[in-house]
CSV table of C-alpha atoms and ligand atoms in Angstrom, one decimal:
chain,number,residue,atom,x,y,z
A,14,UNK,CA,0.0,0.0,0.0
A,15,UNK,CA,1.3,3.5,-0.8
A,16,UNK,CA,1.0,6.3,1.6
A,17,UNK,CA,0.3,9.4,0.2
A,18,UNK,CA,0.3,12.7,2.5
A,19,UNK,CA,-1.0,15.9,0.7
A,20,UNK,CA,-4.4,16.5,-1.5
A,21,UNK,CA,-6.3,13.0,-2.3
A,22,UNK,CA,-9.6,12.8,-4.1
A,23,UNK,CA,-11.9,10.2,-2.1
A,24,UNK,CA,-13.3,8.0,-5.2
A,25,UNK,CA,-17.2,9.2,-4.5
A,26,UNK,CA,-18.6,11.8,-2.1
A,27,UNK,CA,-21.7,13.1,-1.3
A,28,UNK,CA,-20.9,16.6,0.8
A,29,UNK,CA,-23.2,18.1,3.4
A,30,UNK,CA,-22.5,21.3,4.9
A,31,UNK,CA,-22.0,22.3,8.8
A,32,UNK,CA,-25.8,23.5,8.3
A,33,UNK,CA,-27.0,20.0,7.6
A,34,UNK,CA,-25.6,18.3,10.6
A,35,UNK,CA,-27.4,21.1,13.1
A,36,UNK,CA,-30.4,20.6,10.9
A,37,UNK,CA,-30.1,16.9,12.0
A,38,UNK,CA,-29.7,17.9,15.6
A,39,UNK,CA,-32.9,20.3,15.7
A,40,UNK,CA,-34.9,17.1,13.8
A,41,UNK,CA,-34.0,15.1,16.5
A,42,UNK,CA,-35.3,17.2,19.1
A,43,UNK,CA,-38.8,17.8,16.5
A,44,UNK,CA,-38.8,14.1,16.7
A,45,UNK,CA,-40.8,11.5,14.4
A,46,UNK,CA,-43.1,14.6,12.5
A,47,UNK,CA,-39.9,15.0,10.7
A,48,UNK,CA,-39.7,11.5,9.6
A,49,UNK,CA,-43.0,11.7,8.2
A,50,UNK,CA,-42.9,14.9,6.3
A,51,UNK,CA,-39.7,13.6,4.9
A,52,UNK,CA,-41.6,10.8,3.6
A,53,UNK,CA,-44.5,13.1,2.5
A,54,UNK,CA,-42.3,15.1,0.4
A,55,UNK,CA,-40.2,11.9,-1.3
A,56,UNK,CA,-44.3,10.7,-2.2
A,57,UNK,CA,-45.5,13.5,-4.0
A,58,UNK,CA,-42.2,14.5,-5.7
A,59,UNK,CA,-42.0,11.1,-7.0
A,60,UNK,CA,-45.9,10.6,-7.5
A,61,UNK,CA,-45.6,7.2,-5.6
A,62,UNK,CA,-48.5,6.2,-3.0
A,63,UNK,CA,-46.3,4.3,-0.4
A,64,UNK,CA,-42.6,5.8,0.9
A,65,UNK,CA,-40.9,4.3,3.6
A,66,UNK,CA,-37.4,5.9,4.8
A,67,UNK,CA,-35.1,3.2,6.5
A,68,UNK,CA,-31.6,2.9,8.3
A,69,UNK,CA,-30.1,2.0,4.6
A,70,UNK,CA,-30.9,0.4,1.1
A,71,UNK,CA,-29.8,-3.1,2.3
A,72,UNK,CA,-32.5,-2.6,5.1
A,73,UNK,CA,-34.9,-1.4,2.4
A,74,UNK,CA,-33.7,-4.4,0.2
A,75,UNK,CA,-34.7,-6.9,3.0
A,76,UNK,CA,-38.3,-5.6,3.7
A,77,UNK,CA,-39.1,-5.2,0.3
A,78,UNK,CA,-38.2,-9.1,-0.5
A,79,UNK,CA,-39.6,-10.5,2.4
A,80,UNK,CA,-43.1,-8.2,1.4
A,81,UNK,CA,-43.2,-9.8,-1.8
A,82,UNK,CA,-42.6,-13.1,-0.7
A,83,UNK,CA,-45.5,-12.4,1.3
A,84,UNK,CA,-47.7,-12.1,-1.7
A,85,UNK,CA,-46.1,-15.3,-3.4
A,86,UNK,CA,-44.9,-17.3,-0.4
A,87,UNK,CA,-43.9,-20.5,-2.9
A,88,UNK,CA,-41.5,-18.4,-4.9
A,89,UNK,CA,-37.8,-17.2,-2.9
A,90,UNK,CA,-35.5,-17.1,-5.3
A,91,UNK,CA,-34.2,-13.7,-6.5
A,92,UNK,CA,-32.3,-12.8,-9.9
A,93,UNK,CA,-29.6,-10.3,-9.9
A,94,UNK,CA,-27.2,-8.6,-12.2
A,95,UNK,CA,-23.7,-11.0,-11.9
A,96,UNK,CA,-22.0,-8.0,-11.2
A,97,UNK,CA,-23.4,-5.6,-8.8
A,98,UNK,CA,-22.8,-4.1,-5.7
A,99,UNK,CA,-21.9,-6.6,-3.0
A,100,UNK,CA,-24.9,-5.6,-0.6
A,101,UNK,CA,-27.3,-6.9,-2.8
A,102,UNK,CA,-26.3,-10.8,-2.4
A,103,UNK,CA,-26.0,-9.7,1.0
A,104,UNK,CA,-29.5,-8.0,1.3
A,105,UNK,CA,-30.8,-11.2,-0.1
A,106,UNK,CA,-29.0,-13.7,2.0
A,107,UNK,CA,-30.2,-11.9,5.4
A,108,UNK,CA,-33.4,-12.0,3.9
A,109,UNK,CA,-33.7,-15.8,3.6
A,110,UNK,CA,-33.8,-15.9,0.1
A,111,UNK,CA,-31.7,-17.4,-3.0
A,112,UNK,CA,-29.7,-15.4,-5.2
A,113,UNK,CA,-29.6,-16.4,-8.6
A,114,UNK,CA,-27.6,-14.7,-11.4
A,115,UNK,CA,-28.0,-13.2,-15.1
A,116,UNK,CA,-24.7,-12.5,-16.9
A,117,UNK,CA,-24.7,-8.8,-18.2
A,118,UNK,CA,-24.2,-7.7,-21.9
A,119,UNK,CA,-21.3,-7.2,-23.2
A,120,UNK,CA,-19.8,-4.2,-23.0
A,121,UNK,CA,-22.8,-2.6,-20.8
A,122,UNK,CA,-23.5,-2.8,-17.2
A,123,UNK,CA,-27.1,-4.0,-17.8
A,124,UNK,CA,-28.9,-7.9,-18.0
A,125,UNK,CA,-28.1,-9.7,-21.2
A,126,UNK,CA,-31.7,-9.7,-22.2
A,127,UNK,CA,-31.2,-13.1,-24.2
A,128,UNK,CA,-29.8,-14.9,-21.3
A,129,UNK,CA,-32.8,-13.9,-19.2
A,130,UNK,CA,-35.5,-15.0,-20.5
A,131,UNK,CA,-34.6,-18.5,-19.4
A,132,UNK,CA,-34.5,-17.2,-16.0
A,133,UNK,CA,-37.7,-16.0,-16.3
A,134,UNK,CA,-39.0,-19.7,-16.4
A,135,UNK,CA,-37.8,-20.5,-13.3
A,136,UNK,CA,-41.1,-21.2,-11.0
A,137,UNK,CA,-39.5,-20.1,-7.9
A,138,UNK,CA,-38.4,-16.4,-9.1
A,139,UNK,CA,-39.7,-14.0,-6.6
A,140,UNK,CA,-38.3,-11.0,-8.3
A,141,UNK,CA,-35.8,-9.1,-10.8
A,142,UNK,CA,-33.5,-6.4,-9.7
A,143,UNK,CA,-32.6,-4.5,-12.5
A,144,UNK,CA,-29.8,-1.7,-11.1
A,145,UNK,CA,-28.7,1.4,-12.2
A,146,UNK,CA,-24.9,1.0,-11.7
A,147,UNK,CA,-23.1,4.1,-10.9
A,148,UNK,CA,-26.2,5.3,-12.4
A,149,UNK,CA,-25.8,3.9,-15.5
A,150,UNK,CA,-29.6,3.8,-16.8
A,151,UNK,CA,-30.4,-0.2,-17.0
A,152,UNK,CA,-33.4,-1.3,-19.4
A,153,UNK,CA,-36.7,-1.4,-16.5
A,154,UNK,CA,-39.4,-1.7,-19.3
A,155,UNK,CA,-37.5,-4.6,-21.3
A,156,UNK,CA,-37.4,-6.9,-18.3
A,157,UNK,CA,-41.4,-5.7,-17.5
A,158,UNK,CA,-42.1,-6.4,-20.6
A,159,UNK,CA,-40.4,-9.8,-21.0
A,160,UNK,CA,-41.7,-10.7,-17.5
A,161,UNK,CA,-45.3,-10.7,-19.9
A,162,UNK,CA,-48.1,-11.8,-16.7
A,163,UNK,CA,-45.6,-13.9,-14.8
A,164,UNK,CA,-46.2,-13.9,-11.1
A,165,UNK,CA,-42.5,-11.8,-11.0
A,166,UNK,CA,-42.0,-8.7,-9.4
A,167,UNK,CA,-39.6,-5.9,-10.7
A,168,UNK,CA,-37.8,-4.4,-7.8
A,169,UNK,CA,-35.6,-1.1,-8.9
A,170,UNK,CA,-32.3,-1.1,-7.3
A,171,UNK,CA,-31.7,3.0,-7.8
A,172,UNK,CA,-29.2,3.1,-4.8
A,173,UNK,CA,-27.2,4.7,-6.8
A,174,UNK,CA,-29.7,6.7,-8.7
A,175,UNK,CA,-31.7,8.7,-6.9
A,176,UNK,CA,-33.3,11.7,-8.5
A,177,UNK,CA,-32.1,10.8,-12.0
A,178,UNK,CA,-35.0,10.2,-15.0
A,179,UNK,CA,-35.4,8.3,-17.8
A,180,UNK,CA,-37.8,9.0,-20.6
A,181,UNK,CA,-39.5,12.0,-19.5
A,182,UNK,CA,-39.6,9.3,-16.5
A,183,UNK,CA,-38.6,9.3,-12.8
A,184,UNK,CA,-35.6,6.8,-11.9
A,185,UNK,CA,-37.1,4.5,-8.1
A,186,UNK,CA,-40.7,4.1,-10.2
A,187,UNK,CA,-40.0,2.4,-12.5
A,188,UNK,CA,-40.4,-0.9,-11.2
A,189,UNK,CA,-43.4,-2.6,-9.0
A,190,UNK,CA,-40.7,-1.3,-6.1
A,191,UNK,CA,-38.0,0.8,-5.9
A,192,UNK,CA,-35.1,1.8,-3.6
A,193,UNK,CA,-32.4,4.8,-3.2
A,194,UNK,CA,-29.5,4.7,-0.7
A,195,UNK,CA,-28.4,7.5,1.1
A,196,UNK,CA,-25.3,5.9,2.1
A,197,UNK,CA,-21.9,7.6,2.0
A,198,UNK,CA,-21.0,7.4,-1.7
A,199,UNK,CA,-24.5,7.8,-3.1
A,200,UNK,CA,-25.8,10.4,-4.5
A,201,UNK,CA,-26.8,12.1,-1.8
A,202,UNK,CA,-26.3,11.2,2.0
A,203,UNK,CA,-27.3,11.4,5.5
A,204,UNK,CA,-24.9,9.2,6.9
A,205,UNK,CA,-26.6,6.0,6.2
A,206,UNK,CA,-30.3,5.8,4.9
A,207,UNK,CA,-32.5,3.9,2.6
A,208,UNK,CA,-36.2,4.8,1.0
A,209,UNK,CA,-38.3,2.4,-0.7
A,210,UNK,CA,-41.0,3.4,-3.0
A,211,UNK,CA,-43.7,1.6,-4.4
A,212,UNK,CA,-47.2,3.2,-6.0
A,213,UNK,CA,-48.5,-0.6,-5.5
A,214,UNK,CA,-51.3,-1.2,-3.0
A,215,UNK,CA,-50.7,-4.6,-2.2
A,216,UNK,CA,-46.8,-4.1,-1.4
A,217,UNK,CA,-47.5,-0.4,0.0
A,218,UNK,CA,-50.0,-2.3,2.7
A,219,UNK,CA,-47.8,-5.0,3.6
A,220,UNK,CA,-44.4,-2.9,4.0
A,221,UNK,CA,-46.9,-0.2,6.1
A,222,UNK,CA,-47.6,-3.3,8.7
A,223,UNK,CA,-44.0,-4.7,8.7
A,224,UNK,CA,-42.4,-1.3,9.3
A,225,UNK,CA,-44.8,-0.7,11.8
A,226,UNK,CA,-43.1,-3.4,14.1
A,227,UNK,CA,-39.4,-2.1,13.4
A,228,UNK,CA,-37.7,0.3,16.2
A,229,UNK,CA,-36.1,3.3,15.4
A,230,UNK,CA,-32.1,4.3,16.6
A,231,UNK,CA,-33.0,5.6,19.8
A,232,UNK,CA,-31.2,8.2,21.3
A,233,UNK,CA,-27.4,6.4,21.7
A,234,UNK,CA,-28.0,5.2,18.2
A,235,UNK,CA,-28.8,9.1,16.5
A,236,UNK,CA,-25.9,10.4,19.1
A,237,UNK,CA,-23.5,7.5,16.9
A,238,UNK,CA,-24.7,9.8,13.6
A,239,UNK,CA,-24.2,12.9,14.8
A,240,UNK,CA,-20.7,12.1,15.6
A,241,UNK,CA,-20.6,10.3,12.0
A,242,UNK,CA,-21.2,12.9,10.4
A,243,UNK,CA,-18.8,15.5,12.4
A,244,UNK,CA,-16.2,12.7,11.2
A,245,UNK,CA,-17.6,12.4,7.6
A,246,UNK,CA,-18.1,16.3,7.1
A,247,UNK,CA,-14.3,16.8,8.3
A,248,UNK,CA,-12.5,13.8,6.7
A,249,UNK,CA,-14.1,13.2,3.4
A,250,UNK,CA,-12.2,16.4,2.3
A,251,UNK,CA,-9.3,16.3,-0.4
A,252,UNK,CA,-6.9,18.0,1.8
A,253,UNK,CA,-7.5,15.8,4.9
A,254,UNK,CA,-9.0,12.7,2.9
A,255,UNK,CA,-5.4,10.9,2.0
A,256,UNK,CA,-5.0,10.8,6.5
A,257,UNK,CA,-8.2,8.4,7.1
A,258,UNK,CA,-6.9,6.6,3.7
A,259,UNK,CA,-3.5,6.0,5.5
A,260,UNK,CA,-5.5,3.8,8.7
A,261,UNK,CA,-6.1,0.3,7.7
A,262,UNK,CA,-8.5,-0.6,10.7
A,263,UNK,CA,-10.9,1.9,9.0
A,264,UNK,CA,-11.0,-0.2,6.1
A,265,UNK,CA,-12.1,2.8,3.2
A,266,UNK,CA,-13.3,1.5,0.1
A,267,UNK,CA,-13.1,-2.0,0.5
A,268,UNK,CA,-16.4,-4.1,-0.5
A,269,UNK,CA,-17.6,-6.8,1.4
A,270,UNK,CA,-20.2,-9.9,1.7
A,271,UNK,CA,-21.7,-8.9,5.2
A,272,UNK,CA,-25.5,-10.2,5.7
A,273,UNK,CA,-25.5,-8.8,9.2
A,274,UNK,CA,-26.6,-5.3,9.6
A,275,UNK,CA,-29.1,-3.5,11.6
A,276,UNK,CA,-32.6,-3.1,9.9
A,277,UNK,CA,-34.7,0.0,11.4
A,278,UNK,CA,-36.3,3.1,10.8
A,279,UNK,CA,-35.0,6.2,9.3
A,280,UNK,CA,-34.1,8.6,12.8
A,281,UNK,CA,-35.2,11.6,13.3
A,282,UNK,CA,-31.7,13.3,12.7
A,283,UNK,CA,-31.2,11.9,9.5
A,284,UNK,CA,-34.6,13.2,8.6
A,285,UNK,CA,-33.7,16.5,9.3
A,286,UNK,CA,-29.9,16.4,7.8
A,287,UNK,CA,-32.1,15.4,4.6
A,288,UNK,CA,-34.1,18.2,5.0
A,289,UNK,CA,-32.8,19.9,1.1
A,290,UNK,CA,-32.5,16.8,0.3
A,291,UNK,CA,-34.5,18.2,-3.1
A,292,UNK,CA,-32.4,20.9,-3.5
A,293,UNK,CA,-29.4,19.0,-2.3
A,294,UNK,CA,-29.8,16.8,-5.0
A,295,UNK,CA,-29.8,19.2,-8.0
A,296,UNK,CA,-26.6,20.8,-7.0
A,297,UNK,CA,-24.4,17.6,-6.6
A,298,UNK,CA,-26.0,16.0,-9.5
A,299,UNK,CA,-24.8,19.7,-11.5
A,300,UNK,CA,-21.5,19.3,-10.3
A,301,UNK,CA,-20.8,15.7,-11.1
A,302,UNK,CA,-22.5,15.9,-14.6
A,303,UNK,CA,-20.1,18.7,-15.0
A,304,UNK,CA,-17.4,16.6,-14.5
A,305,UNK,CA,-18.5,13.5,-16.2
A,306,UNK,CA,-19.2,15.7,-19.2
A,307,UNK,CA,-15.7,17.1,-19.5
A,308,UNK,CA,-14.2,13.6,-18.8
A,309,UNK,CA,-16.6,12.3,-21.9
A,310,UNK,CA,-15.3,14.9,-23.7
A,311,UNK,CA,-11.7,14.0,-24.0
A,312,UNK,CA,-13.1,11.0,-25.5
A,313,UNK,CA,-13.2,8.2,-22.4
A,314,UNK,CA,-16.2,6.3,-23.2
A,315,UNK,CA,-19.3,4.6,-21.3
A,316,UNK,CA,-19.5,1.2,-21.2
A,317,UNK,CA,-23.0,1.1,-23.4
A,318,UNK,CA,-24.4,4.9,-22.9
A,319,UNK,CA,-28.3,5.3,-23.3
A,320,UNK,CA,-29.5,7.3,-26.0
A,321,UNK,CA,-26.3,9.2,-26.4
A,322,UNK,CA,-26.6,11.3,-23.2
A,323,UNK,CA,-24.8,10.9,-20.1
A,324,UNK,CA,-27.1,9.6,-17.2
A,325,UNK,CA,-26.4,11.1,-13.8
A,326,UNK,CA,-23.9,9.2,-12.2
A,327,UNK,CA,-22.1,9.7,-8.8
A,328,UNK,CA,-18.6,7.5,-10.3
A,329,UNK,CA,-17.6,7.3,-14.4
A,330,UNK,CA,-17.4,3.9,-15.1
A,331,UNK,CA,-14.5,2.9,-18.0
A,332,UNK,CA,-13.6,-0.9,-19.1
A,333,UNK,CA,-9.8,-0.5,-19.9
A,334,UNK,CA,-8.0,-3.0,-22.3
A,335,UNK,CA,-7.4,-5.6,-19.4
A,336,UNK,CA,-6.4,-6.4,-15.8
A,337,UNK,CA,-2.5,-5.6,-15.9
A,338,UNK,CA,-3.9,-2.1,-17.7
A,339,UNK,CA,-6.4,-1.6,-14.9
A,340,UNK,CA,-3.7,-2.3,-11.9
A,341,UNK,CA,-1.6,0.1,-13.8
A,342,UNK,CA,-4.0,2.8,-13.4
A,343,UNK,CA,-4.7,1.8,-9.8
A,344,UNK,CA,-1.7,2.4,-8.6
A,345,UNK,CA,-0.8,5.2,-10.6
A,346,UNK,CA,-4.0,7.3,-9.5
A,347,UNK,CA,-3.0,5.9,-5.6
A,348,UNK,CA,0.4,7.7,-5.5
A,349,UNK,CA,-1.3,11.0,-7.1
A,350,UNK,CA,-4.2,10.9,-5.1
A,351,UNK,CA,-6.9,11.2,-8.0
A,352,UNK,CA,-9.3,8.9,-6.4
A,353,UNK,CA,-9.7,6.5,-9.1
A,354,UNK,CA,-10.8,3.2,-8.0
A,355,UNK,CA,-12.0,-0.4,-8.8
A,356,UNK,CA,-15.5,-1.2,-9.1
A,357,UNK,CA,-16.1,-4.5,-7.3
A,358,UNK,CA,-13.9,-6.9,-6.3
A,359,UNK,CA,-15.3,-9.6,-8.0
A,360,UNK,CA,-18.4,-10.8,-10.1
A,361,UNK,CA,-20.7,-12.0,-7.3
A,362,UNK,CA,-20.4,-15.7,-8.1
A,363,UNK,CA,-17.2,-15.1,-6.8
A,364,UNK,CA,-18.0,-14.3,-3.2
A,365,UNK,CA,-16.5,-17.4,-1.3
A,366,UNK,CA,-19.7,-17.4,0.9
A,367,UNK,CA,-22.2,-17.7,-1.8
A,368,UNK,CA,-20.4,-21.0,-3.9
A,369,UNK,CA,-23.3,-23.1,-4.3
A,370,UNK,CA,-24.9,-20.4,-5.8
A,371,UNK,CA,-24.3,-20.7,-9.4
A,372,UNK,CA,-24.9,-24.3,-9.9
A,373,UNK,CA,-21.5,-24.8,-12.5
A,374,UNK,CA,-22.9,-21.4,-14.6
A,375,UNK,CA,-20.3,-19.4,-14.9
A,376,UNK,CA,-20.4,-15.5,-16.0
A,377,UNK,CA,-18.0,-14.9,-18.3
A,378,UNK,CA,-19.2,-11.2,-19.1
A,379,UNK,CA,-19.3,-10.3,-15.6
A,380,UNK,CA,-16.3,-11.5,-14.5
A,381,UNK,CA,-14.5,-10.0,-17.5
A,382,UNK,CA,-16.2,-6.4,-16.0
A,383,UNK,CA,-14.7,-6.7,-12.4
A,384,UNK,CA,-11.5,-7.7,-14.4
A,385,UNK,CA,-11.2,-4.6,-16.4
A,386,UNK,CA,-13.2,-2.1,-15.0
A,387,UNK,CA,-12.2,1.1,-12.9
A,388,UNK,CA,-14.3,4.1,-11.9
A,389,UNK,CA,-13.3,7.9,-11.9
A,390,UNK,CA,-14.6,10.0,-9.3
A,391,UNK,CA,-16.9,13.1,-10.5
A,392,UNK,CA,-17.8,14.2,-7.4
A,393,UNK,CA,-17.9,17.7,-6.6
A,394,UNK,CA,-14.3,18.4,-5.2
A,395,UNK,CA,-13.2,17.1,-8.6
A,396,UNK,CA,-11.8,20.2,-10.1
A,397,UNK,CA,-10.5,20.7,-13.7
A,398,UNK,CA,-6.8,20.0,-12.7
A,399,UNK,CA,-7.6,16.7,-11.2
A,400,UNK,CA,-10.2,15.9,-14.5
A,401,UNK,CA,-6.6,17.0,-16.8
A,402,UNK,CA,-4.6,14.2,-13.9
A,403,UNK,CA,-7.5,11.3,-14.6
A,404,UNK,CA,-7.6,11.8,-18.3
A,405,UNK,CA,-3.8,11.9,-18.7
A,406,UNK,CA,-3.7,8.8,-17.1
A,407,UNK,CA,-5.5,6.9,-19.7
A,408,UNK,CA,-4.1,8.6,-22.8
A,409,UNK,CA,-0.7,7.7,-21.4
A,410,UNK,CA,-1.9,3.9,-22.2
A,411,UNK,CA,-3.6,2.9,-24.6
A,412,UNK,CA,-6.4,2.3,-22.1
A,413,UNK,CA,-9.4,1.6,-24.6
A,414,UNK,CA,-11.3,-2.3,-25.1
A,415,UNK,CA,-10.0,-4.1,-27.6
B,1,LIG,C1,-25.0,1.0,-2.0
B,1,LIG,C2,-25.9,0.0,-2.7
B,1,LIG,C3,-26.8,-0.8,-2.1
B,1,LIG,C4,-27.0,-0.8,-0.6
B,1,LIG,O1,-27.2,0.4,0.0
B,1,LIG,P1,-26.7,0.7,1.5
B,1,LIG,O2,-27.4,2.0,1.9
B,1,LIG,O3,-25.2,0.9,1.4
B,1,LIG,O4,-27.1,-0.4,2.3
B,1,LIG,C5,-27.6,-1.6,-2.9
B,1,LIG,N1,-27.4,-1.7,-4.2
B,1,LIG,C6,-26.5,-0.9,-4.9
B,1,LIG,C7,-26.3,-1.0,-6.3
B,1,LIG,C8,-25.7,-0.1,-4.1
B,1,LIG,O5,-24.7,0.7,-4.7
């Protein structure tokens, strides 16, 4: 490991001001109202009948499954992108459920849609979980479609995607379900967090009972935010950023399989660090589209863009030519501190804990992805300088797929 002392982008960041946190501290003391208009407000901006705000999206992740399997209580088996973010198989694993796996497309970040159709026969599917990666728009309405009547539910995994649109359309609805995470290096934060959204009924009803029963953080558990956040507001910084970096016991960055976490609800304090969360939103998602823009425009491509555009994404995915070109990068952006990182470790059949879990399929796409594929941070203490660093980088090898 190198140890860098001096400016070092963190690879994602969603800043909050001083403001927020004191926000956070006179929701506490409002109490659950908060909470509630919180939830008010996410309903009517996204024209959804049911919101629920949660301790994160792997908490959302696990009431949501275990609401559907509710409805179908003979189907628990749940089919996920083979590369995706590592809390998903874990989601599903503390839920009680079965992951299965599609193999992506190549050269996008999205289902092969030929492979899944197969899946789609599988009598014990509970649900899909198409995922906006980075927030690289995935294909809701093709997998709707191809689900044609089956007893399958679509749940919309927008962790990373909150706020964005597609088609004239809002990312979180597209699905029967959706969820966002306000985790750390989402789009937008309060600490940890998770809201599910569903303008279904049947799935609204039973998530309204099952929260119901689920405690809140209580007042140790909100104090643990507040001084969080303190940490987070301070640390996540450029010029402080490379010293939490340098402590290994703090374990930055690294991705784990870890299907024991808390499930509650959203606190009060993290309803009212949220509280601009609207307005929040816009202004990160300017700044990183400014940046992703500028890196597009020296000619570093999307793996599969939609429609020409550039979605909103909180990290700019790239597939370089192959693994010894991606560790080249690695390291290089480590001892300048530009904040470029791997994706995931591994395709997810290749979590030791889950290796009965492809049943001798393998996922040659996938694995290929977590083989070649970095991300470069756009967040907003990306400045033009360290845009100049990133792209440098990958002109100085011949970076691009073969
Ligand atoms: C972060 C993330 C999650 C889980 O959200 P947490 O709030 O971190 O639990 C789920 N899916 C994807 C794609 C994510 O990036």
């Amino acid at each position: 490991m190198v140890i860098r002392i001096g400016r070092t982008l963190p690879p994602a960041a969603s800043p909050f001001h001083f403001m927020d946190i004191i926000s956070g501290i006179a929701g506490f003391f409002e109490g659950g109202a908060i909470v509630k208009r919180f939830e008010d407000e996410l309903k009517s901006f996204f024209e959804v009948r049911y919101c629920f705000a949660v301790s994160s999206g792997k908490a959302a992740f696990v009431l949501i499954l275990q609401a559907l399997h509710e409805i179908y209580p003979e189907r628990d088996e749940i089919l996920i992108p083979a590369y995706t973010c590592y809390s998903v198989p874990s989601a599903i694993v503390r839920a009680g459920f079965r992951v299965r796996l599609c193999d992506m497309a190549p050269g996008t970040l999205d289902f092969d849609f030929d492979r899944i159709e197969e899946e789609l026969e599988n009598p014990r599917l509970l649900c899909v979980i198409p995922t906006h990666l980075f927030g690289m728009t995935a294909d809701v309405e093709r997998i709707k479609t191809l689900i044609n009547r089956r007893d399958i539910f679509v749940l919309e995994d927008a962790a990373q995607a909150m706020g964005g649109g597609w088609d004239g359309r809002k990312i979180g609805t597209l699905g029967d379900v959706g969820l966002f995470s306000m985790g750390r290096g989402k789009v937008f934060s309060a600490v940890e967090g998770g809201i599910i959204l569903t303008d279904s009924a049947q799935i609204g009803r039973i998530l309204e009972k099952r929260l119901a029963a689920i405690k809140g953080y209580g007042s140790i558990g909100c104090l643990k935010l507040f001084l969080q956040a303190v940490a987070l507001l301070v640390l996540i910084n450029p010029k402080i950023y490379w010293l939490p970096k340098s402590l290994p016991f703090l374990k930055l960055g690294e991705t784990h399989f870890n299907p024991s976490f808390p499930i509650k609800r959203l606190s009060s304090f993290q309803a009212g660090m949220a509280k601009k969360w609207k307005s929040a939103i816009t202004k990160l998602k300017a700044a990183r589209s400014a940046n992703a823009n500028k890196i597009a425009g020296y000619g570093i491509k999307l793996p599969g863009v939609c429609r020409g555009t550039i979605p909103d994404l909180i990290r700019f995915p790239v597939l370089v030519a192959d693994t010894e070109t991606k560790k080249k990068i690695l390291q290089k952006s480590e001892r300048m501190g530009l904040g470029i990182s791997d994706g995931y470790p591994d395709s997810i059949d290749g979590i030791n804990e889950l290796w009965d879990l492809s049943g001798g399929n393998t996922f040659p796409v996938a694995k290929d992805i977590a083989g070649r594929m970095v991300t470069l941070p756009v967040h907003p203490f990306v400045n033009d300088n360290d845009v100049r660093d990133i792209v440098h980088l990958f002109q100085e090898r011949s970076y691009v797929e073969k």
